mmCIF file of the C-alpha atoms, coordinates in Angstrom:
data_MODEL
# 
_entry.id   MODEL 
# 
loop_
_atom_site.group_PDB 
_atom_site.id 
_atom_site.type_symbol 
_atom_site.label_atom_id 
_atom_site.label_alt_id 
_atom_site.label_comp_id 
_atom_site.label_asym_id 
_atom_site.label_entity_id 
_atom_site.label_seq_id 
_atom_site.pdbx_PDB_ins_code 
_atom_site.Cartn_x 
_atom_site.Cartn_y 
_atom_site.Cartn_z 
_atom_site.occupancy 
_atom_site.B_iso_or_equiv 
_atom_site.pdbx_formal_charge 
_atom_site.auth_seq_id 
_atom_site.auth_comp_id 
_atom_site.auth_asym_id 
_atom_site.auth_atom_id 
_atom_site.pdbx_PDB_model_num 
ATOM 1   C CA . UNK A 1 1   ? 209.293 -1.324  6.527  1.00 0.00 ? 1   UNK A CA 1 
ATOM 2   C CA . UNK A 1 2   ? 207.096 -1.460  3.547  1.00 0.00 ? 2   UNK A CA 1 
ATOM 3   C CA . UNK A 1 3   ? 208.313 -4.980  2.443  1.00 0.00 ? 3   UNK A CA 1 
ATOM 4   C CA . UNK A 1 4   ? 207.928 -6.788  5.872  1.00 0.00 ? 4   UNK A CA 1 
ATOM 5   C CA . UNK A 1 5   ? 203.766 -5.376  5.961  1.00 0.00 ? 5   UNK A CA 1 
ATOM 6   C CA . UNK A 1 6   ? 203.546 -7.206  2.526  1.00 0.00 ? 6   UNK A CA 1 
ATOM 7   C CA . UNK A 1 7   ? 204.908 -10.073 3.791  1.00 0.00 ? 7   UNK A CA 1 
ATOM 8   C CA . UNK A 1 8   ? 202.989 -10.214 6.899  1.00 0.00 ? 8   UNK A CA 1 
ATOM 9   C CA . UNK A 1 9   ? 199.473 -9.598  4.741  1.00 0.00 ? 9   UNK A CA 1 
ATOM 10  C CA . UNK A 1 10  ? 199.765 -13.164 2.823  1.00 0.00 ? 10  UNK A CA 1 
ATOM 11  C CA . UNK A 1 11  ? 200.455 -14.853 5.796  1.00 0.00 ? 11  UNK A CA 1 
ATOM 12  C CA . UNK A 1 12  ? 197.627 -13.399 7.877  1.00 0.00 ? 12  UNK A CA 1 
ATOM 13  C CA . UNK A 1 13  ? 195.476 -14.171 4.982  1.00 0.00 ? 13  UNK A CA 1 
ATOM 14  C CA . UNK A 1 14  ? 196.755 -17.555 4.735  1.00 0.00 ? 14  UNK A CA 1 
ATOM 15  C CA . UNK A 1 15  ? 196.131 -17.756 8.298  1.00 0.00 ? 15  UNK A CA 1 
ATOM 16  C CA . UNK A 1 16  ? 193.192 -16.840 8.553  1.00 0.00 ? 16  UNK A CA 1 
ATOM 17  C CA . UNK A 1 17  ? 191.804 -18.826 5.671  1.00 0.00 ? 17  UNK A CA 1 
ATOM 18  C CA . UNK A 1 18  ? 193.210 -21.794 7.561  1.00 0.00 ? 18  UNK A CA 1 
ATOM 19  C CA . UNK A 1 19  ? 190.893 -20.710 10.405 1.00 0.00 ? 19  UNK A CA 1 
ATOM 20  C CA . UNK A 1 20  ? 187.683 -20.406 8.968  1.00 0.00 ? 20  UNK A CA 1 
ATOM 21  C CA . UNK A 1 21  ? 188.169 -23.816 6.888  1.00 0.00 ? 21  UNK A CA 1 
ATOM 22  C CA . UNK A 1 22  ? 189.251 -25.242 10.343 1.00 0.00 ? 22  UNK A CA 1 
ATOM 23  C CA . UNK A 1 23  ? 186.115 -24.262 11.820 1.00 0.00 ? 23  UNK A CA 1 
ATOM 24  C CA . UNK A 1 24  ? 183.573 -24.597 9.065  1.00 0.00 ? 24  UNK A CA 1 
ATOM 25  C CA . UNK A 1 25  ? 185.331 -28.577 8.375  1.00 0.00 ? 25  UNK A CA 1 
ATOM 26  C CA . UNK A 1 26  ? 183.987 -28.726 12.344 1.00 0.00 ? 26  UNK A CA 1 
ATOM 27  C CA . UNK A 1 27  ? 181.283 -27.276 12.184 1.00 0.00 ? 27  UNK A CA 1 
ATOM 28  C CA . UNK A 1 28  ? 180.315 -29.947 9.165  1.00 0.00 ? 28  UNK A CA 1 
ATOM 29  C CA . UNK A 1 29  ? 181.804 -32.756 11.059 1.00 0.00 ? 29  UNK A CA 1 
ATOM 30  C CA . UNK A 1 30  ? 179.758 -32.321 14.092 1.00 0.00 ? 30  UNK A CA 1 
ATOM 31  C CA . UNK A 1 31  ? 176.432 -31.836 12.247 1.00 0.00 ? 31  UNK A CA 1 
ATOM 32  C CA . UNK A 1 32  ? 177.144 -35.362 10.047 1.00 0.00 ? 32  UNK A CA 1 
ATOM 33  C CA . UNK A 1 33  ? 177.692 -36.547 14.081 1.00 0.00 ? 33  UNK A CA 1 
ATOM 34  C CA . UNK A 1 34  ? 174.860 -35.109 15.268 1.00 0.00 ? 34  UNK A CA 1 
ATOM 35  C CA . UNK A 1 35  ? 172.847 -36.320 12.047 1.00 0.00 ? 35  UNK A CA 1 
ATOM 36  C CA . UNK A 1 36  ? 174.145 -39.590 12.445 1.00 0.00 ? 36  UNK A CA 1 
ATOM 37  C CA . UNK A 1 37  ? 173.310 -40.126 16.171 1.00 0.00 ? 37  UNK A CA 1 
ATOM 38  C CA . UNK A 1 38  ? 169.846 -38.957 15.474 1.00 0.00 ? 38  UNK A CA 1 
ATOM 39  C CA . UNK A 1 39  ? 169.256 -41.212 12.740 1.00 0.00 ? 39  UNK A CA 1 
ATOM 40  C CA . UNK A 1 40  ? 171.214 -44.051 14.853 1.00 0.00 ? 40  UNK A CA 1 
ATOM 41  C CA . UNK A 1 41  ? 170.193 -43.399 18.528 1.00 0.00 ? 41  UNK A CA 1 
ATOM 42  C CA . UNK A 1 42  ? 171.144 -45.520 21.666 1.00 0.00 ? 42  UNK A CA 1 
ATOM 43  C CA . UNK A 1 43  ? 168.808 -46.430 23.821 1.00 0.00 ? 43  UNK A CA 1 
ATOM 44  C CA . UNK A 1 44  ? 168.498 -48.611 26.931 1.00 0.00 ? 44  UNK A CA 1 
ATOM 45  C CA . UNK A 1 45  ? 172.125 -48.993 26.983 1.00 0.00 ? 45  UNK A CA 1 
ATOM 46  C CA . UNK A 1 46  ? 171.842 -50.323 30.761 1.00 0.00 ? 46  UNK A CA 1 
ATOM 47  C CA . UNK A 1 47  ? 170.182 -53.280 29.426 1.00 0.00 ? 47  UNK A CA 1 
ATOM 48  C CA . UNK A 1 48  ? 171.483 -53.915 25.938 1.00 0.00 ? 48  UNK A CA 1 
ATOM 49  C CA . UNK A 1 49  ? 175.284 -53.545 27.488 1.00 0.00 ? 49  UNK A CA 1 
ATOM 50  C CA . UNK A 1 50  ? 174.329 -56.121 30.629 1.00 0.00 ? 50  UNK A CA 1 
ATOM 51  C CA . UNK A 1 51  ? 172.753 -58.423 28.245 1.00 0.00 ? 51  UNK A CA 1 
ATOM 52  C CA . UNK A 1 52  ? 175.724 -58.161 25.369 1.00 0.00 ? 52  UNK A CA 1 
ATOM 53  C CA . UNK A 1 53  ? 178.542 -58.933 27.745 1.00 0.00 ? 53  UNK A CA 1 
ATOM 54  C CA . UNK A 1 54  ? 176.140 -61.758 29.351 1.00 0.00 ? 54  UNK A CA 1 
ATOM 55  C CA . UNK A 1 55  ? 175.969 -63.165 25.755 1.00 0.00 ? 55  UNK A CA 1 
ATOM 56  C CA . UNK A 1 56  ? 179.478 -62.533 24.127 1.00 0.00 ? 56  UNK A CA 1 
ATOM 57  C CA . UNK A 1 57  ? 178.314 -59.895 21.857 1.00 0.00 ? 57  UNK A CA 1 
ATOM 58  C CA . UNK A 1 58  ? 179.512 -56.332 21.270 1.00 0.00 ? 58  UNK A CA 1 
ATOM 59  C CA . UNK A 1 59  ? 176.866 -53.741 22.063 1.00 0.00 ? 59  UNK A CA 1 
ATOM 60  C CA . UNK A 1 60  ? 176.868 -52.736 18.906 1.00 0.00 ? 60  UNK A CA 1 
ATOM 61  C CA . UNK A 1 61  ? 175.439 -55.640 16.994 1.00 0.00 ? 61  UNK A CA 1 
ATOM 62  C CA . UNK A 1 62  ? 172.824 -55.120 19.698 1.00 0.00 ? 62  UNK A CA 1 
ATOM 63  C CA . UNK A 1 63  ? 171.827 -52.159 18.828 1.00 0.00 ? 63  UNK A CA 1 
ATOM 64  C CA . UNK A 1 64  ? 171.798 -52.670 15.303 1.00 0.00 ? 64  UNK A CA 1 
ATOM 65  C CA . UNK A 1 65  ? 169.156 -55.321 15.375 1.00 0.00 ? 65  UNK A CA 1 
ATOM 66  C CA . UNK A 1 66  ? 167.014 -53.280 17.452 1.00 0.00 ? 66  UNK A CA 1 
ATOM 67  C CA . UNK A 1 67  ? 167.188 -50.220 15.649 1.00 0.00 ? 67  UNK A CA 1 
ATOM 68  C CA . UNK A 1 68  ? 166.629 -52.977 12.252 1.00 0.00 ? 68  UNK A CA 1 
ATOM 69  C CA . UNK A 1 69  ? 163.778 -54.407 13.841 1.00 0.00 ? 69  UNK A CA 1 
ATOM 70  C CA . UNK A 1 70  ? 161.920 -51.885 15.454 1.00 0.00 ? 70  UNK A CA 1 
ATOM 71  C CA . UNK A 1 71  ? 163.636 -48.361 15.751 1.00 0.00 ? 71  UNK A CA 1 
ATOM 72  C CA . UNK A 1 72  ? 163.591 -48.219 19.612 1.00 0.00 ? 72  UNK A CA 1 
ATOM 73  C CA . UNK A 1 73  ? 160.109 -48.688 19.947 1.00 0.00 ? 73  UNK A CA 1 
ATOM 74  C CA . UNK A 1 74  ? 159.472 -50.643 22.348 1.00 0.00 ? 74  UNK A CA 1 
ATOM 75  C CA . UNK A 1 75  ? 155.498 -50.973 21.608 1.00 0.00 ? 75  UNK A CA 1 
ATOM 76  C CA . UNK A 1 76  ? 156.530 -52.596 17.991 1.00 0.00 ? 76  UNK A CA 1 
ATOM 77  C CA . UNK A 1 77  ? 154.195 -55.222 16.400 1.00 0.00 ? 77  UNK A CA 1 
ATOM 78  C CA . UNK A 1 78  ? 155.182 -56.438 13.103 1.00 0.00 ? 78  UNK A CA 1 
ATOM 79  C CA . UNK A 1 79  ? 152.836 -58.432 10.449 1.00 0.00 ? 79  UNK A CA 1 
ATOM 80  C CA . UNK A 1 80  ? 154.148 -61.523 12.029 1.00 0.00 ? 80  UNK A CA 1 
ATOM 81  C CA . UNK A 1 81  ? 153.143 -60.631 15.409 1.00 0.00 ? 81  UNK A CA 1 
ATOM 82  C CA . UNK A 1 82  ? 156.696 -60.194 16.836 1.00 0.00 ? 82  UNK A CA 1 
ATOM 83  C CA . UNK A 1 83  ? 156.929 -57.675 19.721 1.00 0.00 ? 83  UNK A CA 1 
ATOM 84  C CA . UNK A 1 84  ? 159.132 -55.492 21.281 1.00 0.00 ? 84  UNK A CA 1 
ATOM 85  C CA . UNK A 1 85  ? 162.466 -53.735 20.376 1.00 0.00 ? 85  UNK A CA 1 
ATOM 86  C CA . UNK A 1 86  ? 163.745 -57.034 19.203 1.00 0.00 ? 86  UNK A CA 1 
ATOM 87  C CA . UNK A 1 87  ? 160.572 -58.718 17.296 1.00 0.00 ? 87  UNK A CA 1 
ATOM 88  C CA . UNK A 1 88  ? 159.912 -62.142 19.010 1.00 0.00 ? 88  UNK A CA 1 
ATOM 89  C CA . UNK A 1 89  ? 157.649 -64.097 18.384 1.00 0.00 ? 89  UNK A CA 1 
ATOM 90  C CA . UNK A 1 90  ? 155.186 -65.597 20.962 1.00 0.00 ? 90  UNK A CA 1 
ATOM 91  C CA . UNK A 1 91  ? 156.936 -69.084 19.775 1.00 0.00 ? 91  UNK A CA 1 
ATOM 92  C CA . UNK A 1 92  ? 159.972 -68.134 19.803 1.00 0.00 ? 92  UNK A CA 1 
ATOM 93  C CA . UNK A 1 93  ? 159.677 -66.442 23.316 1.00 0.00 ? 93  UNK A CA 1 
ATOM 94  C CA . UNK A 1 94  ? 158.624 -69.302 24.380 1.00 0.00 ? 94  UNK A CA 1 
ATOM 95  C CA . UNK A 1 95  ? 161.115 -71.861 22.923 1.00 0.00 ? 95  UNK A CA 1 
ATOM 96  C CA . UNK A 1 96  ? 163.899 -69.444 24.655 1.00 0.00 ? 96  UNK A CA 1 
ATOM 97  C CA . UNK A 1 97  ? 162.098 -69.639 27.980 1.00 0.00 ? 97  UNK A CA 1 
ATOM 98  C CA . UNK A 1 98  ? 161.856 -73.490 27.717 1.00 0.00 ? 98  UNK A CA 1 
ATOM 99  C CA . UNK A 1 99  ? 165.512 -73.697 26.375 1.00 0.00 ? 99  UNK A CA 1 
ATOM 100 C CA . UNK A 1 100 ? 166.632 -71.548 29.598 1.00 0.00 ? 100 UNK A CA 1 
ATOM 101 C CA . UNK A 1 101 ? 164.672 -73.562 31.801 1.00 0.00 ? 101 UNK A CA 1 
ATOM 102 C CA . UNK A 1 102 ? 162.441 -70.896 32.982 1.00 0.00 ? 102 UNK A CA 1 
ATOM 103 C CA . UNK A 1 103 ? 158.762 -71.259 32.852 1.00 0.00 ? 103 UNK A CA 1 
ATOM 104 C CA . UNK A 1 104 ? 156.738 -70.238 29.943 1.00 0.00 ? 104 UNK A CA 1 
ATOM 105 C CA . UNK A 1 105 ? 155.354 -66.600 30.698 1.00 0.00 ? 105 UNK A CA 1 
ATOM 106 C CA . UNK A 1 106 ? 152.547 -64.266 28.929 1.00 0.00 ? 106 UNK A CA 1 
ATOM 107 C CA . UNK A 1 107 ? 153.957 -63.198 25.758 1.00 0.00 ? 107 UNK A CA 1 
ATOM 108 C CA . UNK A 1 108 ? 153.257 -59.380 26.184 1.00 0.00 ? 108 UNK A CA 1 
ATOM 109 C CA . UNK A 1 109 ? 155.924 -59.650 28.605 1.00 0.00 ? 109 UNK A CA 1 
ATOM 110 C CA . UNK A 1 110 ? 157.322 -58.891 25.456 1.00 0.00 ? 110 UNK A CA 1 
ATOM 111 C CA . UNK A 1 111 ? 156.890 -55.325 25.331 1.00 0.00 ? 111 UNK A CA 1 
ATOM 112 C CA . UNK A 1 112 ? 158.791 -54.625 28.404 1.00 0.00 ? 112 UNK A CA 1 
ATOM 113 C CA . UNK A 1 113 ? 162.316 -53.794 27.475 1.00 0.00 ? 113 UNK A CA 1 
ATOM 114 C CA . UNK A 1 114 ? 164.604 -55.783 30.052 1.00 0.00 ? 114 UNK A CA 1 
ATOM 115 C CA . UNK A 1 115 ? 162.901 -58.771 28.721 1.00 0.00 ? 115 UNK A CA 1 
ATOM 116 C CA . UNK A 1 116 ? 162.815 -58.226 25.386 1.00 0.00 ? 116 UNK A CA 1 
ATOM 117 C CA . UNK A 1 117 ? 166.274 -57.491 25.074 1.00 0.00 ? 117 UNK A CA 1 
ATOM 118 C CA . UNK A 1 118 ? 167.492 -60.487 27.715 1.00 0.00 ? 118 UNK A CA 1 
ATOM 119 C CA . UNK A 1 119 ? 165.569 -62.816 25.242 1.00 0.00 ? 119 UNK A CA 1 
ATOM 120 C CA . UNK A 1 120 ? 166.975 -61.333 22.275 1.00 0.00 ? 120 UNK A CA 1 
ATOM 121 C CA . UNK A 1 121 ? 170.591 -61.703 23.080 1.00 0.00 ? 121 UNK A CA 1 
ATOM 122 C CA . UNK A 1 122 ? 169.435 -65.565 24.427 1.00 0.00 ? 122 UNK A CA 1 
ATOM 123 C CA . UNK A 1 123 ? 167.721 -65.907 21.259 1.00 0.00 ? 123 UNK A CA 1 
ATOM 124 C CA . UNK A 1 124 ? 171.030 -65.013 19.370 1.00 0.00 ? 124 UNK A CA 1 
ATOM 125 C CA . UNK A 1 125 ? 173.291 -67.325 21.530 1.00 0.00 ? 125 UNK A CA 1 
ATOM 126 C CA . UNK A 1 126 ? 170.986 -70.196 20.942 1.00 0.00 ? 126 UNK A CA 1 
ATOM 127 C CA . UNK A 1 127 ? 171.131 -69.502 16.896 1.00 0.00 ? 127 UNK A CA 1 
ATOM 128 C CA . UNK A 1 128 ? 175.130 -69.274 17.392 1.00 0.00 ? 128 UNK A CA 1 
ATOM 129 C CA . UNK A 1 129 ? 174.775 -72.695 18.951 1.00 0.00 ? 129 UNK A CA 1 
ATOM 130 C CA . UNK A 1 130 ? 173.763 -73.963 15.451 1.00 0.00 ? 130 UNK A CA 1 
ATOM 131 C CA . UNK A 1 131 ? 175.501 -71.457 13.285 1.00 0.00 ? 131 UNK A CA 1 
ATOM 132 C CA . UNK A 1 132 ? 179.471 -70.200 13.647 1.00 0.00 ? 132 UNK A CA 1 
ATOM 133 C CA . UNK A 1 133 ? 179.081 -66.950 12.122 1.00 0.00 ? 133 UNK A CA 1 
ATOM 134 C CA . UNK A 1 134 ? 177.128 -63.598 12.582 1.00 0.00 ? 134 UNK A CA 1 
ATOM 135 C CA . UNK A 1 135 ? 175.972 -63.676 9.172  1.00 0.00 ? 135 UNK A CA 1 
ATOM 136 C CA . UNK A 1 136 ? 174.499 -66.876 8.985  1.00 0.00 ? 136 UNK A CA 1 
ATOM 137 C CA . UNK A 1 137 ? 173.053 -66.060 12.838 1.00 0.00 ? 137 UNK A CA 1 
ATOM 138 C CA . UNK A 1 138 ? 171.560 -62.980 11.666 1.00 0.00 ? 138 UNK A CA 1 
ATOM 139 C CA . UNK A 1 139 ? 169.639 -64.763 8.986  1.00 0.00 ? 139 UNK A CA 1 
ATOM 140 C CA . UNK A 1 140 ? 168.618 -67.433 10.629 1.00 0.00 ? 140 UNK A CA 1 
ATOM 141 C CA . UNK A 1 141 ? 167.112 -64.695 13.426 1.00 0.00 ? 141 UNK A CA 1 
ATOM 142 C CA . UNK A 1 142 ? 164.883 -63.293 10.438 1.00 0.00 ? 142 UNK A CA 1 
ATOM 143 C CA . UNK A 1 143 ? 163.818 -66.351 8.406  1.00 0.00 ? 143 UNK A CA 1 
ATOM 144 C CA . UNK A 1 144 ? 164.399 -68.689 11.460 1.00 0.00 ? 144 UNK A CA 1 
ATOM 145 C CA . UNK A 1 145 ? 166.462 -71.465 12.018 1.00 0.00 ? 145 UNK A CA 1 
ATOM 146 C CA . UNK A 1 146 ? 164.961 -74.054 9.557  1.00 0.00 ? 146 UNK A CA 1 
ATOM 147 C CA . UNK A 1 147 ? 165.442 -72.382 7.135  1.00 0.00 ? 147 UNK A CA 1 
ATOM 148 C CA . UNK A 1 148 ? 168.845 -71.466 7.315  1.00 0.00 ? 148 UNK A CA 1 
ATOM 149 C CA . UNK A 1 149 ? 169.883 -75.252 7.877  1.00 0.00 ? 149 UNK A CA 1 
ATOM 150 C CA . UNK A 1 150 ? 168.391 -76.135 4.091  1.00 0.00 ? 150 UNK A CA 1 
ATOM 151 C CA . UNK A 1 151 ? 170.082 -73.567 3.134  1.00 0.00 ? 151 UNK A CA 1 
ATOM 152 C CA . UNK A 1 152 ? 173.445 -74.433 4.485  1.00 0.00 ? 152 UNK A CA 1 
ATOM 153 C CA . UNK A 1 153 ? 173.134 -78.133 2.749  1.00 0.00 ? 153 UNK A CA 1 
ATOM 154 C CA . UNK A 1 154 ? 172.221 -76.447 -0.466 1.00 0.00 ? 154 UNK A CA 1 
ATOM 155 C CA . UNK A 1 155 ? 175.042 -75.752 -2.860 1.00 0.00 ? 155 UNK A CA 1 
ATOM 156 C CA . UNK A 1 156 ? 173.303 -72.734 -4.329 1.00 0.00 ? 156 UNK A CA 1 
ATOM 157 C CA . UNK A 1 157 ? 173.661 -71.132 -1.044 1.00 0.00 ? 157 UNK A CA 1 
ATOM 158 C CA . UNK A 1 158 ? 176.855 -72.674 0.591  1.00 0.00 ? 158 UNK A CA 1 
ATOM 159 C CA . UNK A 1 159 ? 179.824 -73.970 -0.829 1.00 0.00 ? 159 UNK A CA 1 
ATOM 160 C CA . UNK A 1 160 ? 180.975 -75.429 2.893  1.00 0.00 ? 160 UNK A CA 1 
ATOM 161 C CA . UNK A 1 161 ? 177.825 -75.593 5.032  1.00 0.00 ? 161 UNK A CA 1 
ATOM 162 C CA . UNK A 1 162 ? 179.041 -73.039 7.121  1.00 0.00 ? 162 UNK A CA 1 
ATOM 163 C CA . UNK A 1 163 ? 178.504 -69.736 5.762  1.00 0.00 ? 163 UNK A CA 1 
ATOM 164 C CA . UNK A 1 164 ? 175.662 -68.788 3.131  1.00 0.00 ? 164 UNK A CA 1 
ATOM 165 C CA . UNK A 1 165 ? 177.139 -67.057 0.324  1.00 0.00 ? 165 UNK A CA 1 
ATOM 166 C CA . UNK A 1 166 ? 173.869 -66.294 -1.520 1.00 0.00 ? 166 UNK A CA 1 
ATOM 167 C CA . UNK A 1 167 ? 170.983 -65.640 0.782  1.00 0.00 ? 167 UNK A CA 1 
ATOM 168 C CA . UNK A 1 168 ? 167.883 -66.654 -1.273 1.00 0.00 ? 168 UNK A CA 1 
ATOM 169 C CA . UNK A 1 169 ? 165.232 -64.591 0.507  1.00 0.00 ? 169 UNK A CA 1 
ATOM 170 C CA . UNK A 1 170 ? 165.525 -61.034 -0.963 1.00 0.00 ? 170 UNK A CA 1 
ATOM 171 C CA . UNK A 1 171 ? 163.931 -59.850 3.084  1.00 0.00 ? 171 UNK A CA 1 
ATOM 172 C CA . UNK A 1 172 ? 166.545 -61.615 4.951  1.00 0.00 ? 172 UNK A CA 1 
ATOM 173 C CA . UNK A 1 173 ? 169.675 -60.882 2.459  1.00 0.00 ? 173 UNK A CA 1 
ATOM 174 C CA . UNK A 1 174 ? 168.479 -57.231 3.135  1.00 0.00 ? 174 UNK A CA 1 
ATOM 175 C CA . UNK A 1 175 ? 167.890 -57.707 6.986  1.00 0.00 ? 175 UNK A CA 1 
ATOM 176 C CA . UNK A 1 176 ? 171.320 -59.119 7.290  1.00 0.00 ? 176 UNK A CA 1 
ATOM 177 C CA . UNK A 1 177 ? 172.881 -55.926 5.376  1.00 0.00 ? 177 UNK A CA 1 
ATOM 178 C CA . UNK A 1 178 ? 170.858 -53.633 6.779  1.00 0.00 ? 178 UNK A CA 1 
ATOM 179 C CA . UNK A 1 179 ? 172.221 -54.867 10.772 1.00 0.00 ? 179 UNK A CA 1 
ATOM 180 C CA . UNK A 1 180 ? 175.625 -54.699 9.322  1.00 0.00 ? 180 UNK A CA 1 
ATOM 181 C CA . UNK A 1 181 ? 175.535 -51.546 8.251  1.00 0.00 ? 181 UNK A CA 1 
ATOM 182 C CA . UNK A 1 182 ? 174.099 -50.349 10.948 1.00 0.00 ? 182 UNK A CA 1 
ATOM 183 C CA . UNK A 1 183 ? 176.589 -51.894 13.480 1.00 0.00 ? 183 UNK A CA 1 
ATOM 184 C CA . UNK A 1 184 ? 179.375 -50.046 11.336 1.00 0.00 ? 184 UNK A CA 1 
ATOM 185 C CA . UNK A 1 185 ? 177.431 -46.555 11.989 1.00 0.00 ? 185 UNK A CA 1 
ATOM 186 C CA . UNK A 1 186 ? 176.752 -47.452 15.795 1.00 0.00 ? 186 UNK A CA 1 
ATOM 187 C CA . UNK A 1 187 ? 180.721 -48.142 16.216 1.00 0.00 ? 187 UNK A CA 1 
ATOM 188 C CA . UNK A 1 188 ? 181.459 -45.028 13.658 1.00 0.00 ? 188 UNK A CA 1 
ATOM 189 C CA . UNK A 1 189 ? 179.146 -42.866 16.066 1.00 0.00 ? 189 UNK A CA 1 
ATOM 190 C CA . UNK A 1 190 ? 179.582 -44.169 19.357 1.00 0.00 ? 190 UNK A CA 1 
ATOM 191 C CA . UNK A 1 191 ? 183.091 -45.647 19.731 1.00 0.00 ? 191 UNK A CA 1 
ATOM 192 C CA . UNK A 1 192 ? 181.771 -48.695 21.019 1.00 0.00 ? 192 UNK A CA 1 
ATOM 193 C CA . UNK A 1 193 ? 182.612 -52.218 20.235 1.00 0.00 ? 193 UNK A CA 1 
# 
């Protein structure tokens, strides 16, 4: 009798170790989950999910830019003067409204979310028009579209004129990581596409 209650003791403490690592590994896992959705929220998902599938893009790249560009806030206003959750540009607003064949609308429009993000997602199909890759569409939706097409022809930048494989403004090679990464994090997080 004695040797089968020492043989049950190192298995109940094995057992129960395995327990409370079980629950503190959850415990950690769900706080780096809740951390991460904090630091990574999702917002307007209505809109950004209508307007993905309307453009061929996953949700996620979506919500990467916005969270890149302005962190949800849908009141943003950077140095340039872009607005919104995506950071347009009166011009460039207005070049997607004349490229849609809509007519040219006040600007603060901006600042309303459906709008923003419709345009946004526009913006990005009319870039992919030009460019084949989200890379290269990504950069060219920070340091605009000009730009990216000298880069593409120079050989410091492109070896095919296709796909930049040196970005040679230090803002945009760190936009284009900084969407990326995110994207990763809001299809880590989320589960979505």
């Amino acid at each position: 009798m004695a040797k089968a209650k020492k043989t049950k003791r190192p298995l109940l403490r094995a057992l129960t170790v395995f327990l409370i690592l079980t629950v503190a590994v959850m415990t950690c896992y769900h706080a780096v989950i809740h951390i991460g959705k904090t630091l990574y929220p999702i917002q307007y998902s209505d809109l950004v999910e209508q307007a993905a599938e309307e453009n061929g893009y996953p949700p996620s790249l979506i919500y990467a830019i916005i969270h890149t560009e302005s962190k949800f806030d849908k009141n943003a206003v950077s140095s340039a003067n872009a607005k919104g959750l995506m950071q347009i540009t009166d011009a460039t607003f207005h070049w997607a409204q004349r490229r849609a064949g809509e007519k040219k609308t006040d600007s603060d429009n901006l600042f309303i979310p459906a709008i923003n993000i419709k345009y946004g997602c526009y913006i990005l199909t009319l870039l992919s028009e030009q460019f084949s890759n989200t890379e290269t569409v990504l950069a060219a939706y920070n340091a605009g579209q000009g730009h990216v097409a000298e880069w593409l022809k120079d050989s410091r930048y492109s070896a095919d004129g296709v796909t930049l494989h040196t970005i040679p403004y230090e803002e945009t090679a760190n936009y284009v990581s900084r969407v990326l990464t995110a994207q990763k994090r809001y299809q880590l997080l989320y589960n979505i596409p």
